[in-house]
Coordinates of C-alpha atoms in Angstrom, one line a residue:
M155 CA 0.0 0.0 0.0
G156 CA 1.8 3.1 -1.2
T157 CA 1.7 5.9 -3.7
P158 CA 4.8 8.0 -4.5
D159 CA 8.4 7.1 -5.5
F160 CA 9.3 6.7 -1.8
A161 CA 7.2 3.4 -1.8
V162 CA 8.6 1.8 -5.0
P163 CA 11.8 0.4 -3.5
A164 CA 9.7 -1.5 -0.9
L165 CA 7.5 -3.0 -3.6
D166 CA 10.6 -4.1 -5.6
A167 CA 12.3 -5.5 -2.5
L168 CA 9.3 -7.5 -1.5
V169 CA 9.1 -9.1 -4.9
A170 CA 12.8 -9.7 -5.0
A171 CA 12.6 -11.5 -1.6
G172 CA 10.0 -13.9 -3.0
H173 CA 6.9 -12.7 -1.3
D174 CA 3.6 -13.3 -3.0
I175 CA 2.0 -9.8 -3.5
V176 CA -1.7 -10.4 -3.7
A177 CA -2.5 -6.8 -4.5
A178 CA -1.1 -3.3 -4.6
Y179 CA -3.1 -0.4 -3.2
S180 CA -2.4 3.1 -4.4
Q181 CA -4.1 6.5 -4.5
P182 CA -6.2 7.0 -7.7
P183 CA -4.5 8.5 -10.9
R184 CA -4.3 12.3 -10.8
P185 CA -4.3 14.9 -13.5
G186 CA -0.8 15.3 -14.9
G187 CA 1.2 15.4 -18.0
R188 CA 0.9 18.4 -20.4
R189 CA -1.4 21.0 -18.9
G190 CA -2.8 18.4 -16.5
R191 CA -5.3 16.9 -19.0
A192 CA -4.4 13.2 -18.7
L193 CA -4.8 11.1 -15.6
V194 CA -1.5 9.7 -14.5
P195 CA -1.1 6.6 -12.3
S196 CA 1.1 6.9 -9.3
P197 CA 4.6 5.6 -9.3
V198 CA 3.5 2.5 -7.2
H199 CA 0.6 1.9 -9.6
Q200 CA 2.8 2.0 -12.6
R201 CA 5.5 -0.3 -11.0
A202 CA 2.9 -2.8 -9.8
E203 CA 1.3 -3.1 -13.2
A204 CA 4.8 -3.6 -14.7
L205 CA 5.3 -6.4 -12.3
G206 CA 1.9 -8.0 -13.1
I207 CA 0.5 -7.2 -9.7
P208 CA -3.3 -6.4 -9.4
V209 CA -3.8 -2.7 -8.5
R210 CA -6.6 -1.2 -6.5
T211 CA -7.1 2.6 -6.3
P212 CA -10.0 3.3 -3.9
T213 CA -10.6 6.9 -2.9
S214 CA -11.4 5.8 0.6
L215 CA -11.2 2.7 2.8
R216 CA -14.0 3.7 5.1
G217 CA -16.8 1.9 3.3
A218 CA -17.8 -1.6 4.2
A219 CA -17.5 -2.9 0.6
E220 CA -13.8 -1.8 0.4
Q221 CA -13.1 -3.2 3.8
E222 CA -14.7 -6.6 2.8
A223 CA -12.7 -6.6 -0.4
F224 CA -9.5 -6.0 1.4
A225 CA -10.2 -8.7 4.0
A226 CA -11.1 -11.2 1.2
L227 CA -7.5 -11.0 0.0
G228 CA -6.5 -13.1 3.0
A229 CA -3.2 -11.3 3.4
D230 CA -0.6 -12.3 6.0
V231 CA 0.5 -8.7 6.3
A232 CA 0.0 -5.3 4.7
V233 CA 3.2 -3.3 4.0
V234 CA 2.4 0.5 3.9
A235 CA 4.7 3.2 2.7
A236 CA 3.5 6.8 2.1
Y237 CA 0.1 5.5 1.0
G238 CA -1.8 8.7 1.8
L239 CA -5.1 7.3 2.9
I240 CA -6.2 6.7 6.5
L241 CA -6.5 3.0 7.4
P242 CA -9.6 2.3 9.5
Q243 CA -9.5 -0.3 12.2
P244 CA -11.1 -3.0 10.1
I245 CA -8.3 -2.6 7.6
L246 CA -5.6 -2.6 10.3
D247 CA -7.1 -5.8 11.7
A248 CA -7.6 -7.7 8.5
P249 CA -4.1 -9.1 7.7
R250 CA -3.0 -11.9 10.0
H251 CA 0.0 -9.9 11.2
G252 CA -1.6 -6.5 10.8
C253 CA -0.1 -3.6 8.9
L254 CA 3.5 -2.6 8.9
N255 CA 4.5 1.0 8.0
I256 CA 7.8 2.3 6.7
H257 CA 8.0 5.7 8.3
G258 CA 10.7 8.2 7.4
S259 CA 11.8 9.4 10.8
L260 CA 13.2 8.2 14.1
L261 CA 9.9 7.9 16.0
P262 CA 8.4 9.4 18.1
R263 CA 10.2 12.4 16.5
W264 CA 8.3 13.7 13.5
R265 CA 5.1 11.8 13.5
G266 CA 2.9 12.9 10.6
A267 CA 2.9 13.9 7.0
A268 CA 6.3 15.4 6.2
P269 CA 8.9 13.9 8.5
I270 CA 11.9 14.3 6.2
H271 CA 11.2 17.9 5.4
R272 CA 10.8 18.8 9.1
A273 CA 14.0 17.0 10.1
V274 CA 16.0 19.0 7.6
L275 CA 14.3 22.3 8.3
A276 CA 14.8 21.9 12.1
G277 CA 18.5 21.2 11.6
D278 CA 18.4 17.7 13.1
V279 CA 21.8 16.0 13.1
E280 CA 20.4 12.7 12.0
T281 CA 17.2 11.0 10.9
G282 CA 16.2 7.6 9.9
V283 CA 13.4 5.2 9.1
G284 CA 11.4 2.8 11.2
I285 CA 9.3 -0.3 10.7
M286 CA 6.2 0.5 12.7
Q287 CA 3.3 -1.8 13.7
M288 CA 0.3 0.4 12.7
E289 CA -2.5 1.3 15.1
A290 CA -5.3 3.8 14.9
G291 CA -3.3 6.8 16.2
L292 CA -1.2 9.0 14.0
D293 CA 2.2 7.2 13.8
T294 CA 1.8 6.1 17.4
G295 CA 2.4 2.3 16.9
P296 CA 5.3 0.4 18.3
V297 CA 8.5 0.1 16.3
R298 CA 10.1 -3.2 15.3
L299 CA 13.3 -2.1 13.7
E300 CA 14.9 1.2 12.6
G301 CA 17.9 2.5 10.7
R302 CA 19.7 5.9 11.1
T303 CA 21.6 8.2 8.8
A304 CA 23.4 11.6 9.2
I305 CA 21.6 14.5 7.5
G306 CA 24.6 16.7 6.8
G307 CA 24.1 18.8 3.7
K308 CA 21.5 16.4 2.2
T309 CA 18.3 17.7 0.6
T310 CA 14.9 16.2 1.3
G311 CA 15.0 14.5 -2.1
E312 CA 18.4 12.9 -1.4
L313 CA 17.3 11.7 2.1
S314 CA 14.0 10.4 0.7
A315 CA 15.8 8.2 -1.8
E316 CA 18.2 7.0 0.9
L317 CA 15.5 6.3 3.5
A318 CA 13.3 4.6 0.9
A319 CA 16.0 2.1 0.1
M320 CA 16.9 1.7 3.8
G321 CA 13.2 1.1 4.7
A322 CA 12.8 -1.4 2.0
A323 CA 15.7 -3.4 3.3
L324 CA 14.5 -3.2 6.9
M325 CA 11.0 -4.4 5.9
V326 CA 12.4 -7.4 4.2
T327 CA 14.5 -8.2 7.3
V328 CA 11.5 -7.9 9.6
L329 CA 9.2 -10.0 7.5
A330 CA 11.8 -12.7 7.3
D331 CA 11.4 -13.3 11.1
L332 CA 8.7 -11.3 12.8
D333 CA 9.4 -12.9 16.2
A334 CA 13.0 -11.7 16.1
Y335 CA 11.8 -8.1 15.9
P336 CA 9.1 -7.6 18.5
P337 CA 7.3 -4.2 18.6
V338 CA 8.7 -1.7 21.1
A339 CA 6.4 1.1 22.3
Q340 CA 7.4 4.7 21.5
P341 CA 8.4 7.0 24.4
E342 CA 5.6 9.5 24.6
E343 CA 7.7 12.3 26.2
E344 CA 9.7 12.8 23.0
V345 CA 6.9 13.3 20.5
T346 CA 7.1 15.9 17.8
Y347 CA 4.8 16.4 14.8
A348 CA 5.6 16.9 11.2
A349 CA 2.9 19.1 9.7
K350 CA 2.2 18.9 6.0
V351 CA 4.2 21.4 4.0
A352 CA 2.1 24.6 3.3
K353 CA 2.5 26.5 0.0
E354 CA 3.5 29.7 1.9
E355 CA 6.5 27.9 3.4
L356 CA 8.1 27.6 0.0
R357 CA 8.7 31.3 -0.4
V358 CA 12.2 32.0 0.9
A359 CA 12.2 34.1 4.1
F360 CA 15.4 36.1 4.6
D361 CA 14.5 37.5 8.0
R362 CA 16.4 34.6 9.7
E363 CA 20.0 33.7 10.0
A364 CA 21.7 32.4 6.9
A365 CA 22.0 28.8 8.2
A366 CA 18.2 28.6 8.7
V367 CA 17.6 29.9 5.2
E368 CA 20.0 27.4 3.7
R369 CA 18.1 24.6 5.6
Q370 CA 14.9 25.9 4.1
L371 CA 16.3 25.4 0.6
R372 CA 17.4 21.9 1.3
A373 CA 14.2 21.0 3.2
F374 CA 11.9 22.0 0.3
N375 CA 14.0 20.6 -2.5
P376 CA 11.9 19.2 -4.0
P377 CA 9.7 21.0 -5.0
G378 CA 12.0 24.0 -4.6
A379 CA 11.8 27.1 -2.4
W380 CA 11.4 30.3 -4.4
I381 CA 12.0 34.0 -4.7
D382 CA 10.1 36.6 -6.7
V383 CA 12.2 38.6 -9.1
S384 CA 10.2 41.2 -11.1
G385 CA 7.1 39.0 -10.9
E386 CA 8.8 35.8 -11.9
R387 CA 9.3 32.9 -9.5
I388 CA 12.9 31.5 -9.4
R389 CA 13.5 28.4 -7.4
L390 CA 16.6 28.3 -5.3
L391 CA 17.6 24.7 -5.1
A392 CA 21.0 24.9 -3.4
A393 CA 23.0 27.7 -1.7
D394 CA 26.0 28.3 0.6
A395 CA 25.6 30.1 3.9
V396 CA 28.1 33.0 4.0
E397 CA 29.5 34.5 7.3
P398 CA 28.3 38.0 8.0
S399 CA 30.7 40.9 7.3
S400 CA 31.8 43.0 10.2
G401 CA 29.2 45.7 10.9
D402 CA 27.0 44.5 8.1
T403 CA 23.5 46.1 8.5
T404 CA 22.1 45.3 5.0
E405 CA 18.3 44.8 4.9
P406 CA 17.5 41.1 4.8
G407 CA 16.5 40.0 1.3
T408 CA 18.8 42.5 -0.4
V409 CA 21.1 41.3 -3.3
I410 CA 24.6 42.4 -2.1
D411 CA 26.9 41.4 -5.0
E412 CA 27.1 40.4 -8.6
R413 CA 27.0 36.6 -7.6
L414 CA 23.4 36.9 -6.3
T415 CA 24.5 36.8 -2.7
I416 CA 21.5 37.7 -0.6
A417 CA 21.6 39.3 2.9
C418 CA 19.8 37.5 5.7
A419 CA 19.0 38.7 9.2
L420 CA 22.4 37.3 10.1
G421 CA 24.9 36.5 7.4
A422 CA 23.9 35.8 3.8
I423 CA 23.3 33.0 1.4
R424 CA 24.9 32.5 -2.0
P425 CA 22.7 30.4 -4.3
T426 CA 24.5 27.8 -6.4
L427 CA 21.7 26.0 -8.2
V428 CA 18.5 27.7 -9.5
Q429 CA 15.6 27.2 -11.8
R430 CA 13.4 29.5 -13.8
A431 CA 9.8 28.6 -14.6
G432 CA 9.7 26.2 -17.5
R433 CA 13.5 25.8 -17.6
G434 CA 16.0 23.2 -16.4
V435 CA 18.1 23.4 -13.3
M436 CA 21.2 25.6 -13.9
P437 CA 24.2 27.1 -12.0
V438 CA 23.5 30.6 -10.8
D439 CA 26.2 32.1 -13.1
E440 CA 24.3 30.7 -16.1
L441 CA 21.1 32.3 -14.8
L442 CA 22.7 35.7 -14.4
R443 CA 24.2 35.8 -17.9
G444 CA 20.7 36.1 -19.3
F445 CA 18.7 37.4 -16.4
A446 CA 20.1 40.4 -14.6
I447 CA 19.4 40.8 -10.9
P448 CA 21.2 44.0 -9.9
I449 CA 22.9 44.7 -6.6
G450 CA 20.4 46.3 -4.3
T451 CA 17.4 44.4 -5.6
Q452 CA 15.0 43.6 -2.7
L453 CA 13.7 40.0 -2.8

């Protein structure tokens, strides 16, 4: 049960390990492609079809008919990874060993919709992925096995790919011997929540120290945090934080040199990778050769 790219490695790993996948559940196809006219199946949907696995795409699992159809599969276990639909109790109870979720954080830190984004944005030193026995609460279930990785300078996109592969491997390990990895309850005193990313968070805010702005760019890549230049949105996909100059009192958001270095509340950032609307990703010097952003421009 999964929808985006994050869930595909788990599906592949389960097949490679020899498990019999009785069905793949994914969110319904969404408008996409050119001008959003065609309905595009999710990455999991596409991969499952390529593997010859039956695909189901209900809009909800709350109805009795969908719950009965799910129970009729007679599954031993449901593997869930970024599915995007709430699993009611009858769904959680249907498989013999319940539902196991691949969650992209070190629970109980960052329960919720956007754990990888929030870990990067908060400046966490490390993050990870856990195999959680699902229950009715929001990511409250006990954890059977987890893996860890340093965040360093990684983007959300880079971490997502790493954690997806790590979670797939951990899931195969747990399924090979469930008794060897009993569920361990999460410590409730360490809970934090990873709210869904809001559109307004994607606009770069320079009224903070440069290190926080640089984390914002990595946290929201993809889809890409942006600035407005003369009415055009330009995505800033990577940047270096620059130490503040002695006595620097430049207004945050001001372009301070010909390299598109931008003042922050403390220090500055120097973008290295950018993207104009409808264009490919490019180094900042390539952008500036055809798109002037003068010193003193307020962003």
